Structure formats: structure tokens, C-alpha cells
XYZ file of N, CA, C and O in Angstrom:
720
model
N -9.332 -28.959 -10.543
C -9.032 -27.617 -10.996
C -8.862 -27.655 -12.514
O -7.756 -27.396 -12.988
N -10.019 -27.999 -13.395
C -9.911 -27.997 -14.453
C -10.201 -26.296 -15.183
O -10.786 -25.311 -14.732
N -9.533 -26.535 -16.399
C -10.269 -25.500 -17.260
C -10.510 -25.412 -18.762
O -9.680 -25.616 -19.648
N -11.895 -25.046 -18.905
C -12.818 -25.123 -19.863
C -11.457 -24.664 -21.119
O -10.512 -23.951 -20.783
N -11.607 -25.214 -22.508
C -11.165 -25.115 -23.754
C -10.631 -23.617 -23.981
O -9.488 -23.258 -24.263
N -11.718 -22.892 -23.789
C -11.919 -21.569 -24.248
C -11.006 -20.747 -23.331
O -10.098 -19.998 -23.691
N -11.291 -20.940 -22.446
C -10.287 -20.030 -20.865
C -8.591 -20.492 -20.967
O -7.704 -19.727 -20.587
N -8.309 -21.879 -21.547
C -7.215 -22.581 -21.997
C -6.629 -21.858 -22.666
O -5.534 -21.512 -22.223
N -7.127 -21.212 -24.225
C -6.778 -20.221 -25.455
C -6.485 -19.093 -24.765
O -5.337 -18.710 -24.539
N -7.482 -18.545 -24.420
C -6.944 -17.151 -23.120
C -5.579 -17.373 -22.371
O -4.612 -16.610 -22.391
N -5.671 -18.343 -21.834
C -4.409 -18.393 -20.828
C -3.114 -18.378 -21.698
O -2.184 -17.607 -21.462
N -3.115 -19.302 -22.745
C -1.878 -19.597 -23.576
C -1.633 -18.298 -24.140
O -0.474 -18.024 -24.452
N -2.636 -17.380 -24.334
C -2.319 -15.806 -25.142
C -2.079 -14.984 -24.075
O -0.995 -14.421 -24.227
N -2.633 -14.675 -23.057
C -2.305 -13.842 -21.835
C -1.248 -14.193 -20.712
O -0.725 -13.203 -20.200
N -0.942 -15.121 -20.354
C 0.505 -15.536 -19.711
C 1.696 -15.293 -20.522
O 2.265 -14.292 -20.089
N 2.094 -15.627 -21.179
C 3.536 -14.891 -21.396
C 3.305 -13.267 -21.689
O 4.356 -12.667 -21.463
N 2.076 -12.250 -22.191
C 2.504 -11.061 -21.855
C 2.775 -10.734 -20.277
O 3.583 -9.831 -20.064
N 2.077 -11.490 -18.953
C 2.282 -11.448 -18.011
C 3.450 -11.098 -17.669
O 4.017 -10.041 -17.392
N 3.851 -12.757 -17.777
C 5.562 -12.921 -17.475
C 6.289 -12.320 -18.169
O 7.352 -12.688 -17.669
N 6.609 -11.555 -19.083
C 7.480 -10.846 -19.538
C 7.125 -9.358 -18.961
O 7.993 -8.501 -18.792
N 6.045 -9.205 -18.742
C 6.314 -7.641 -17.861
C 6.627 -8.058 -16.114
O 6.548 -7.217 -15.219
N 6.995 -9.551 -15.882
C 7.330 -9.547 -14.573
C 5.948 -9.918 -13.615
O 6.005 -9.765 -12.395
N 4.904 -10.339 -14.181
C 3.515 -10.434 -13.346
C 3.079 -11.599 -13.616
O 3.610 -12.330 -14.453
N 2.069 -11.902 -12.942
C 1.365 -13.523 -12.760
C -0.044 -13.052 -13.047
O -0.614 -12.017 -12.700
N -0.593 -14.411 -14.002
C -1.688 -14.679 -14.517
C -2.466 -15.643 -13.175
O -2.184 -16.823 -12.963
N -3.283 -14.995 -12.524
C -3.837 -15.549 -11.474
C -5.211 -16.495 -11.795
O -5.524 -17.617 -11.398
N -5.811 -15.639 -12.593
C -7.392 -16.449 -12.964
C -7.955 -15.916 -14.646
O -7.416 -14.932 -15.152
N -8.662 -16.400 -15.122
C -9.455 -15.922 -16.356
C -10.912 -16.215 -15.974
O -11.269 -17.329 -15.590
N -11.846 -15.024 -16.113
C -13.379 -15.297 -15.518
C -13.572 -15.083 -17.183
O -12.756 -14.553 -17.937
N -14.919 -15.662 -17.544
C -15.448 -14.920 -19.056
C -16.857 -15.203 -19.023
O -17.209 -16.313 -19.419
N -17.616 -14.487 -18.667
C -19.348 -14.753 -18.435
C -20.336 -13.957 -18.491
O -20.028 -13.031 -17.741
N -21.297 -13.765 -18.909
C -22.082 -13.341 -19.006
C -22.661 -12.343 -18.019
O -23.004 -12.945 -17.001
N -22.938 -10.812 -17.932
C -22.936 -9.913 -16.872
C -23.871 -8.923 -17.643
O -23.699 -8.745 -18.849
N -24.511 -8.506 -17.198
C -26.001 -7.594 -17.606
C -26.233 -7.974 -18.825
O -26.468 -9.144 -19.126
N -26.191 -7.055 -19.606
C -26.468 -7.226 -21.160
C -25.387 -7.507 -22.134
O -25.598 -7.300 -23.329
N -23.993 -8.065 -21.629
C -22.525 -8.700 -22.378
C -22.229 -9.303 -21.504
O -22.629 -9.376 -20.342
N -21.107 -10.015 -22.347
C -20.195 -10.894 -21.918
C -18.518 -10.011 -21.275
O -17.757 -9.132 -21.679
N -18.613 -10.703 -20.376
C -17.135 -10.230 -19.960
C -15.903 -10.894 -19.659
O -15.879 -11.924 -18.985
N -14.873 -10.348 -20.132
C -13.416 -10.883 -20.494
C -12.954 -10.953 -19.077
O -11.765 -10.850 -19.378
N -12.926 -11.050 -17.698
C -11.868 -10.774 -16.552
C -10.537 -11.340 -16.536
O -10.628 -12.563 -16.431
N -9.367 -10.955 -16.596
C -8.147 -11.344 -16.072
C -7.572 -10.684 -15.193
O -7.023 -9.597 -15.370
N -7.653 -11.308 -14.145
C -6.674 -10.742 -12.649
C -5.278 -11.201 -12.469
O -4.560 -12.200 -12.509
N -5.282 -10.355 -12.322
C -2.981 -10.183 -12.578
C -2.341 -10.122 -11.284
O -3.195 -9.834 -10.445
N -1.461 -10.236 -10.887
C -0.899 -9.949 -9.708
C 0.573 -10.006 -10.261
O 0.888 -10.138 -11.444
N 1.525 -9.865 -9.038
C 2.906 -9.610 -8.710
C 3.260 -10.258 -7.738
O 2.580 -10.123 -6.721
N 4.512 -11.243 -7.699
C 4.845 -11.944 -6.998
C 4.724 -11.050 -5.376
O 5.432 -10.070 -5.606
N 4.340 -10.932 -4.280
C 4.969 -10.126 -2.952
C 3.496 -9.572 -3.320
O 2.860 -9.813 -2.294
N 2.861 -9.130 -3.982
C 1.185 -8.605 -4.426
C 1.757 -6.937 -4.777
O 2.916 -6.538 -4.664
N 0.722 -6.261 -5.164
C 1.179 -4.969 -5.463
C 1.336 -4.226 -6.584
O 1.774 -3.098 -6.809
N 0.632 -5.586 -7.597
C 0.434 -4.643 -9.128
C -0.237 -3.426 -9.153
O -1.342 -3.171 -8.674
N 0.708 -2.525 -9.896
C 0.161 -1.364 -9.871
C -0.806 -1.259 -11.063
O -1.085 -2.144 -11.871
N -1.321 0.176 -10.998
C -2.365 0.781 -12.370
C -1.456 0.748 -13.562
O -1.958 0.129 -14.500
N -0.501 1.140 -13.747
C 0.189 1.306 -14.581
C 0.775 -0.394 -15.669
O 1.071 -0.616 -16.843
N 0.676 -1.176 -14.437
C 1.159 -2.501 -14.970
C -0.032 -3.213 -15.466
O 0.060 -4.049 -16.365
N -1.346 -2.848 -14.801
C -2.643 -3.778 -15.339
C -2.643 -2.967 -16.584
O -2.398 -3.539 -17.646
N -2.981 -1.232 -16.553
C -2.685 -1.015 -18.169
C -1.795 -1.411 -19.021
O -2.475 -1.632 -20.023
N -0.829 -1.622 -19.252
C 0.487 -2.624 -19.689
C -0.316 -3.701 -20.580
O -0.536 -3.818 -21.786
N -0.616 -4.357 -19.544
C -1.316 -6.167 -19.521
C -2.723 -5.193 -20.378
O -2.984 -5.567 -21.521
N -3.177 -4.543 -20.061
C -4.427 -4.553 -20.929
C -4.588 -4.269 -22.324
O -5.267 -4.847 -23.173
N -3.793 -3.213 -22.407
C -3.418 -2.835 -23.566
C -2.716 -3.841 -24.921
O -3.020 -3.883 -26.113
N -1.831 -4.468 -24.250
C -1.668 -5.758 -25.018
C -2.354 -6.277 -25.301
O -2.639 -6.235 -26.498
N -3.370 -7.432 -24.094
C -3.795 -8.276 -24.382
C -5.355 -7.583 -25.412
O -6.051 -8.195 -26.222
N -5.399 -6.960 -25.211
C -6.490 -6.254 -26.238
C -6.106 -6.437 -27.977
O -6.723 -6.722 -29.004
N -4.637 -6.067 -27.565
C -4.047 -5.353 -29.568
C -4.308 -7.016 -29.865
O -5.000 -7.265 -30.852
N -3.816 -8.111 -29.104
C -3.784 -9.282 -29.221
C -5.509 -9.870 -29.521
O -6.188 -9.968 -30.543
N -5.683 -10.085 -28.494
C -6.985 -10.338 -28.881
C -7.612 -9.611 -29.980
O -7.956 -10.516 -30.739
N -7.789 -9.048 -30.247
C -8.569 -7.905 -31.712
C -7.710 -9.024 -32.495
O -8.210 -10.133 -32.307
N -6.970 -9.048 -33.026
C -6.300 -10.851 -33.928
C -6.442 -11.309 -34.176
O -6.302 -11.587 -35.367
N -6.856 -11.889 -33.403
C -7.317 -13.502 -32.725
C -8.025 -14.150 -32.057
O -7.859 -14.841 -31.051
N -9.607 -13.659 -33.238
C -10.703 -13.510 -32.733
C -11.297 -15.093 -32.536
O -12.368 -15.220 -31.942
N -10.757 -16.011 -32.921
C -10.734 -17.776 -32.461
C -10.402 -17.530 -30.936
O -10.743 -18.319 -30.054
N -9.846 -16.597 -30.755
C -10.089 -17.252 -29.006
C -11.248 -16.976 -27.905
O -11.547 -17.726 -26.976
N -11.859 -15.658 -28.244
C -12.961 -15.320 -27.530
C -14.201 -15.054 -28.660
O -14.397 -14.003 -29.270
N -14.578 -15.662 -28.709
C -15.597 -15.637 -30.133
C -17.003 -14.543 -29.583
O -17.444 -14.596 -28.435
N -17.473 -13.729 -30.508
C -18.277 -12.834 -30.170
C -18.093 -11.858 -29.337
O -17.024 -11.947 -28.732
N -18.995 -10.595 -28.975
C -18.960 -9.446 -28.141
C -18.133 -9.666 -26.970
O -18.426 -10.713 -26.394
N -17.119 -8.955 -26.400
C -17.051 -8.980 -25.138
C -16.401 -7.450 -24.524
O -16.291 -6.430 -25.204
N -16.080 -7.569 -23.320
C -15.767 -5.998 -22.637
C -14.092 -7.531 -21.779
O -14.005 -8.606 -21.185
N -13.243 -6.440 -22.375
C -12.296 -6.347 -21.288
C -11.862 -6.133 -20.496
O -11.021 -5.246 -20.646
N -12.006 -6.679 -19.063
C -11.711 -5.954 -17.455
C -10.104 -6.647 -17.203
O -10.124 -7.842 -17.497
N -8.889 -6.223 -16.782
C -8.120 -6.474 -16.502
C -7.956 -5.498 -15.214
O -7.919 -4.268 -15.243
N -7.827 -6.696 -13.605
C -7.444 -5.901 -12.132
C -7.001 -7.213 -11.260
O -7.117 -8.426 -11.429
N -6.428 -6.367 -10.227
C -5.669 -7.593 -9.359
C -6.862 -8.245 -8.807
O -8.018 -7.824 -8.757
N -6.416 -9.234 -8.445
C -7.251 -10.260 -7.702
C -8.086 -10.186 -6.566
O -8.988 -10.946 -6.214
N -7.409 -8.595 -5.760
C -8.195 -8.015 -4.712
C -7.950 -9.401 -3.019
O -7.767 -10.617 -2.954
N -8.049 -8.624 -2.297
C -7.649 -9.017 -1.073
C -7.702 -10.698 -0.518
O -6.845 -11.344 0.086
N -9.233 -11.136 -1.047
C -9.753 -12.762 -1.061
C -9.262 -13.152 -2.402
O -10.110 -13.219 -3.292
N -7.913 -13.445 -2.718
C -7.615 -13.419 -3.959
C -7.794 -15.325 -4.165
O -7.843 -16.148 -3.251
N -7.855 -15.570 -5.548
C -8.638 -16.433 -5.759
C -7.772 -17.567 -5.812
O -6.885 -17.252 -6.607
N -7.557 -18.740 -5.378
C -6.220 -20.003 -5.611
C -6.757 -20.641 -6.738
O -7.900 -21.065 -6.567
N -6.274 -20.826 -7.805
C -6.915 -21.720 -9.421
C -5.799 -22.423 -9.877
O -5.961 -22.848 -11.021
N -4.316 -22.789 -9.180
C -3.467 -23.870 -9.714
C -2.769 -24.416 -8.004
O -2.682 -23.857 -6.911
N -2.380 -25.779 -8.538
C -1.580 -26.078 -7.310
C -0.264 -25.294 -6.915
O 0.418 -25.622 -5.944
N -0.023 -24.441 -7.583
C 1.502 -24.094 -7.203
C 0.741 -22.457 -6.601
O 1.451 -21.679 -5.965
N -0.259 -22.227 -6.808
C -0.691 -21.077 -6.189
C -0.992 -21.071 -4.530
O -1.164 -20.012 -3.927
N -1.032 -22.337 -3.894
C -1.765 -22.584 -2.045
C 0.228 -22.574 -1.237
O 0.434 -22.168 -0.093
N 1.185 -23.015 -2.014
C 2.068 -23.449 -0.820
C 2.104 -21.939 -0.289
O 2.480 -21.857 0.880
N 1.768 -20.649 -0.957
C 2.331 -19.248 0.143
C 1.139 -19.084 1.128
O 1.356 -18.227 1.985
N -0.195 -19.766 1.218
C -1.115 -19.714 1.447
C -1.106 -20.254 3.017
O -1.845 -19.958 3.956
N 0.138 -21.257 2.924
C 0.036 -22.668 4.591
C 0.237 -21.501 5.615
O 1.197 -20.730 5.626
N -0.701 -21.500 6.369
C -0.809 -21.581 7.902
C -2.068 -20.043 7.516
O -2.042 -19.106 8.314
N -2.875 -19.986 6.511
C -3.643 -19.114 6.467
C -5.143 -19.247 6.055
O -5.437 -20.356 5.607
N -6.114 -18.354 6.120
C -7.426 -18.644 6.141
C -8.190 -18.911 4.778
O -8.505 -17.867 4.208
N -8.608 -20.234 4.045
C -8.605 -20.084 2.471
C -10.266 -20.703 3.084
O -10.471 -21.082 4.237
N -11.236 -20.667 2.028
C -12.955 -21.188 1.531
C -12.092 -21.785 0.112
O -11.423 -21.253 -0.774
N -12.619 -23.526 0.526
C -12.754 -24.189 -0.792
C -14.046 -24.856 -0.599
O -14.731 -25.279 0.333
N -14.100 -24.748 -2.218
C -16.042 -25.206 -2.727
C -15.679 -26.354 -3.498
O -15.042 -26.052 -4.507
N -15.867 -27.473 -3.354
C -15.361 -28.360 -3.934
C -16.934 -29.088 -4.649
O -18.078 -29.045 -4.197
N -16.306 -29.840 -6.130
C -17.600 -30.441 -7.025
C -18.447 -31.327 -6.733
O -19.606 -31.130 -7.098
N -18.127 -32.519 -6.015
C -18.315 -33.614 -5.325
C -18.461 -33.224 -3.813
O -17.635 -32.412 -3.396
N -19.401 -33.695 -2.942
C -19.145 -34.072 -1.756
C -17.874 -34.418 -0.919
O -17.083 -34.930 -1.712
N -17.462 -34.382 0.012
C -16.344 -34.749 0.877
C -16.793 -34.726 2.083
O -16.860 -33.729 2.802
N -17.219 -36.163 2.433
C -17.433 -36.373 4.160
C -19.089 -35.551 3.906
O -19.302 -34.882 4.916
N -20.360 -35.403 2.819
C -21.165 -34.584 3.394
C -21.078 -33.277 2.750
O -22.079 -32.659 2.389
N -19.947 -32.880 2.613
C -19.651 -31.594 2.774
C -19.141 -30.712 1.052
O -18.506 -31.122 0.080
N -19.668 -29.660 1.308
C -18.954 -29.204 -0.304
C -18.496 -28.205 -0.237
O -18.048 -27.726 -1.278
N -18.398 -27.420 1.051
C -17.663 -26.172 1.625
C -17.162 -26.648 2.781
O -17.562 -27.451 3.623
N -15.568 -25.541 2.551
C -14.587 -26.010 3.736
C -14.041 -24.443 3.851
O -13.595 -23.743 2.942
N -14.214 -24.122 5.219
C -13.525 -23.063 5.748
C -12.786 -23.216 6.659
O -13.231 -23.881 7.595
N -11.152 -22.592 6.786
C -10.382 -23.237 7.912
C -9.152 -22.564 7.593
O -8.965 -21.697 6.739
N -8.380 -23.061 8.359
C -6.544 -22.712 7.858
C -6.335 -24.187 6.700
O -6.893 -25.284 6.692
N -5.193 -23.532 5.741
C -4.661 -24.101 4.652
C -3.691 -24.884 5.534
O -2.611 -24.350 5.786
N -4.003 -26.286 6.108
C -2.215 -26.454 6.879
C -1.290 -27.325 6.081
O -0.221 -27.662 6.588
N -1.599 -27.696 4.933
C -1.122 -28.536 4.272
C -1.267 -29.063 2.596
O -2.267 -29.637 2.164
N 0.139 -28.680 1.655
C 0.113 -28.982 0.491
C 0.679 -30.308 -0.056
O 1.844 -30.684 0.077
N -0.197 -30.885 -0.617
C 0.859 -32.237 -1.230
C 0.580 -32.173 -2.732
O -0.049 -31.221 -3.194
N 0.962 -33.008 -3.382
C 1.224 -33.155 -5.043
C -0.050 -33.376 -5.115
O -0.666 -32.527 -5.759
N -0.663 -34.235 -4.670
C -2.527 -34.329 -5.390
C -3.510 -33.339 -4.554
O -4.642 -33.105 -4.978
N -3.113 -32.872 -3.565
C -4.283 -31.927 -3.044
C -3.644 -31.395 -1.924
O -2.439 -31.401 -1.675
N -5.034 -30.700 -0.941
C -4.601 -29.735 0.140
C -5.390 -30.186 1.411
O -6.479 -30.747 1.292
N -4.631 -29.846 3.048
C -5.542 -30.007 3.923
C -5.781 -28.868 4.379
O -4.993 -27.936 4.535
N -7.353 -28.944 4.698
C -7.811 -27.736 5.282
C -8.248 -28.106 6.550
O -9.114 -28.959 6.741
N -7.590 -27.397 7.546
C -8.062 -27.594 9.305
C -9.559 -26.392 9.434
O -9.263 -25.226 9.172
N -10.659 -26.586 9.712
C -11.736 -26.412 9.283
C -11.789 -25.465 10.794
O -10.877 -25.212 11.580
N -13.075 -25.122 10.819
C -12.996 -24.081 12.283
C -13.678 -24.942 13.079
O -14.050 -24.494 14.164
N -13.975 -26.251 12.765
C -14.186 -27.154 13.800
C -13.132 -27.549 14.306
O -13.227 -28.083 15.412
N -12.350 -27.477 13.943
C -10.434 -28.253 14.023
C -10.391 -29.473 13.406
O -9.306 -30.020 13.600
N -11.309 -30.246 12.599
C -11.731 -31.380 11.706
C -10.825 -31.173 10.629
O -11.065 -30.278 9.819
N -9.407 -32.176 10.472
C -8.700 -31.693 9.058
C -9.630 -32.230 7.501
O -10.623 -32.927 7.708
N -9.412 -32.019 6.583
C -10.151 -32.183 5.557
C -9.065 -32.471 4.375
O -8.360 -31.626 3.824
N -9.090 -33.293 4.228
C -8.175 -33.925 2.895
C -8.507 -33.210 1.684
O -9.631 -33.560 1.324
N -8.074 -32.479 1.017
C -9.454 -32.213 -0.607
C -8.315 -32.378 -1.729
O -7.494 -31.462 -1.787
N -8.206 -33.230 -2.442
C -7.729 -33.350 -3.622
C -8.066 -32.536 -4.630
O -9.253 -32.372 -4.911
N -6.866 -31.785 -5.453
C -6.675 -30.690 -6.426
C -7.799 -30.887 -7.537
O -8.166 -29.960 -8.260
N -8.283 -32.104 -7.603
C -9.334 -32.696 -8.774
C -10.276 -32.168 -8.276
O -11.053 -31.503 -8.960
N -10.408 -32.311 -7.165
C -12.282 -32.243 -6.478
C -12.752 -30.532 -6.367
O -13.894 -30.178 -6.075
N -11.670 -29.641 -6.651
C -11.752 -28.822 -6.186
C -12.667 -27.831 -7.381
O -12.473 -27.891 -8.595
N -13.465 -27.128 -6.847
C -14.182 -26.230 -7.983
C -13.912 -24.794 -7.735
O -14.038 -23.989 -8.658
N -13.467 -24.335 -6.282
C -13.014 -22.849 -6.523
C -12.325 -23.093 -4.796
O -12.499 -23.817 -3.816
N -11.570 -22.087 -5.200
C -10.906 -21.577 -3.637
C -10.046 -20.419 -3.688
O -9.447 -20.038 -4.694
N -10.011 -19.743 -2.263
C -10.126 -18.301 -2.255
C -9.589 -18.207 -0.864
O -10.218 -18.660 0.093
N -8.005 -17.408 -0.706
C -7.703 -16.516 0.053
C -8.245 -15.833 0.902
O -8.274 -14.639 0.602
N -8.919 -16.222 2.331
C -9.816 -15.185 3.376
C -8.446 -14.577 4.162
O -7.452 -15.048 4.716
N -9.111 -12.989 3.815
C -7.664 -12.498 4.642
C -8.717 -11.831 5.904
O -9.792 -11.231 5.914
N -7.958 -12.206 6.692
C -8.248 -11.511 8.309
C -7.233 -10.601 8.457
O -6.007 -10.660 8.544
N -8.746 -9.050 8.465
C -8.026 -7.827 9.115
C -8.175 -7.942 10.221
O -9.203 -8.440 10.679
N -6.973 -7.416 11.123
C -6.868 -7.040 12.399
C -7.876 -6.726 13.438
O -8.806 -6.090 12.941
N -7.994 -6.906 14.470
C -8.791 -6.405 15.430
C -8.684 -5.202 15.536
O -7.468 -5.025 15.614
N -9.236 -4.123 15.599
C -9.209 -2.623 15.742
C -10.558 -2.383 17.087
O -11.765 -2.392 16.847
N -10.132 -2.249 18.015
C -11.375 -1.718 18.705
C -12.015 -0.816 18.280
O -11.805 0.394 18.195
N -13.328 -1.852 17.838
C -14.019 -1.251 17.528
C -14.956 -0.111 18.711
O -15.262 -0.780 19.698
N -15.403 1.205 18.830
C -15.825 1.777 20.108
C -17.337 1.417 20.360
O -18.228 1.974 19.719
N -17.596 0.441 21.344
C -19.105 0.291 21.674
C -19.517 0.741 23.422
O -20.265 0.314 24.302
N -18.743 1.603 23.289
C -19.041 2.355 24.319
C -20.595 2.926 24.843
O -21.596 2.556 24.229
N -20.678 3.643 25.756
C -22.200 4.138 26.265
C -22.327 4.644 25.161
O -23.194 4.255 24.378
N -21.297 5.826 24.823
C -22.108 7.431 24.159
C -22.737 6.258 22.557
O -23.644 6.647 21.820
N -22.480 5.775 22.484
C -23.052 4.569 21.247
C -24.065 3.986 21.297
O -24.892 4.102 20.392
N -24.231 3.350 22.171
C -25.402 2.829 22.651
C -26.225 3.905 23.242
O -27.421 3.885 22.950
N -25.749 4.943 24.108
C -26.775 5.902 24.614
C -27.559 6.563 23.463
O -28.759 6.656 23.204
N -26.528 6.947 22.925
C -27.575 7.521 22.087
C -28.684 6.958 20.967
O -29.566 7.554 20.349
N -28.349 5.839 20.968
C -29.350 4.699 20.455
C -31.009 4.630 21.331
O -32.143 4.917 20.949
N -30.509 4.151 22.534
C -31.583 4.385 23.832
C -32.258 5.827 23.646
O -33.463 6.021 23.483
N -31.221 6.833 23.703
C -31.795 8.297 23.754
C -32.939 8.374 22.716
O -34.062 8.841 22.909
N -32.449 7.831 21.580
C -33.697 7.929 19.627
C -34.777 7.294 20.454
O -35.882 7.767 20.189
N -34.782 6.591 21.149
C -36.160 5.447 21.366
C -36.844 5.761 21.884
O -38.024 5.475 21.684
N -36.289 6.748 23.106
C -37.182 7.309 24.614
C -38.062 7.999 23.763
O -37.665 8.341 22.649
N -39.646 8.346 24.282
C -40.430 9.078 23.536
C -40.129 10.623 24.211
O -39.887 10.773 25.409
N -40.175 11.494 23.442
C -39.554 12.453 23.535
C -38.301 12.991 23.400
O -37.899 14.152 23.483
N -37.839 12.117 23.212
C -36.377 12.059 22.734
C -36.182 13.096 21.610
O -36.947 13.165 20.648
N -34.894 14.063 21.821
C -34.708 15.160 20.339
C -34.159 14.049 19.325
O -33.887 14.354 18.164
């Protein structure tokens, strides 16, 4: 879970406005997207639940800031500041322990066993890495080094969905020739 020089400068300038309005610096994206470059920082709130009002906060700052301190993002860019959104993204070790007994995708740099994707429950944090119980039930050791991205899968609820006749009938009904 390394990070590039440049995303480093970002972080050291955008985390403490975080934490002083009470919010967490979750990730810094900065890449290239149609015809610019783009700034992303996704914010959150401990319990989740940053509001509009608090990402404007965080944006507004980190903007007056950045305009500054133009050594940290060198050349054109667009500033997007929003929460992390539902598959929210894990990018430090202290970000997986709220994560144990839930559904995370890690993409790891290196191989492991074969493998460079792991989908499963998070069942386990230690000081150098994480286990992931895979949907084979195969646990997976992955050390915090090896890791190149990982991401929060949240499972919504079962909702019966209705696949009843009148659903299907009327599917059948479009097909019959003559059918209105």
C-alpha cells in the first residue's frame, strides 16, 4: 500500500483540514480523465455520513490551499471532492479492522497462490496484512505490501424481487405472433 511522492504532498496538505473539521481522508485519486487531469479526494466521517455541506468545507479549503502551493499538484487540474460512496475504497492498514466479518475485492501487485484477485469476507487483520476467506472458503493470507487496491463490497439486502407470471407472461405475450 504504497504511495506515489506526489499523492504524499496532497495527503500532508489535505488531512489535517480533514481532521480538524472532524472527517477522514480516505483516498487521493489524481489522473488523467477526458481532456484534464483530475484532483479526487474522498472524505468520509467516522460512522459514514459526510454531508454536502462538509465536502464543501473540505473543498473550499483545500482549493484556497492548493491555489498556494502550486509544488504540490503541478499543472492544470479540476477539483472533485465526495465520499467514497458505498464500495468505499480500503488504502491504509488501520482502515480494514471495521471491515472483519465483511465482503472486501483485493487486487494485489504480485501473484498470490496464482492469483491477483481475491473476493471473500475480510476475516482477519494482523500488523503486516489481511486474511481474506474467498467464496471458495480458501483463506488467503495477503500482506499490506502486496496489496495494490481494495474495496468495501457492500451487500444489499434481498428484496423480492417479483418474477412472477404477469412478468414473464407478458414477455411470452410480445413473442406470440399476433401479439398487441
Amino acid at each position: 500500500m504504497d504511495i506515489d511522492p506526489k499523492t504524499a504532498r496532497v495527503w500532508d496538505i489535505v488531512e489535517p483540514i480533514a481532521l480538524e473539521l472532524g472527517l477522514e481522508l480516505v483516498d487521493i485519486e489524481h489522473r488523467r480523465e477526458g481532456r484534464g487531469a483530475v484532483l479526487r479526494l474522498l472524505i468520509d466521517k467516522a460512522g459514514g455520513g459526510v454531508t454536502l455541506d462538509e465536502l464543501t468545507a473540505v473543498s473550499r479549503q483545500v482549493s484556497d490551499l492548493l491555489d498556494v502551493r502550486d509544488d504540490a499538484v503541478p499543472g492544470a487540474y479540476t477539483l472533485e471532492v465526495s465520499s467514497p460512496g458505498i464500495n468505499r475504497p480500503l488504502t491504509r492498514p488501520a482502515h480494514f479492522p471495521p471491515f472483519v466479518g465483511k465482503r472486501v475485492h483485493v487486487k494485489t501487485r504480485e501473484a498470490i497462490g496464482e492469483r491477483h484477485s481475491f473476493r471473500g469476507v475480510l476475516t482477519a487483520v494482523r500488523p503486516d496484512g489481511i486474511t481474506v476467506t474467498g467464496d471458495d472458503r480458501a483463506s488467503h493470507d495477503i500482506p499490506f505490501d502486496a496489496i495494490a487496491r481494495a474495496t468495501y463490497q457492500h451487500e444489499f439486502p434481498s428484496v423480492g424481487r417479483r418474477r412472477g407470471p404477469d412478468r414473464r407472461g407478458a414477455t411470452r405475450l410480445a413473442q406470440q405472433p399476433g401479439a398487441r
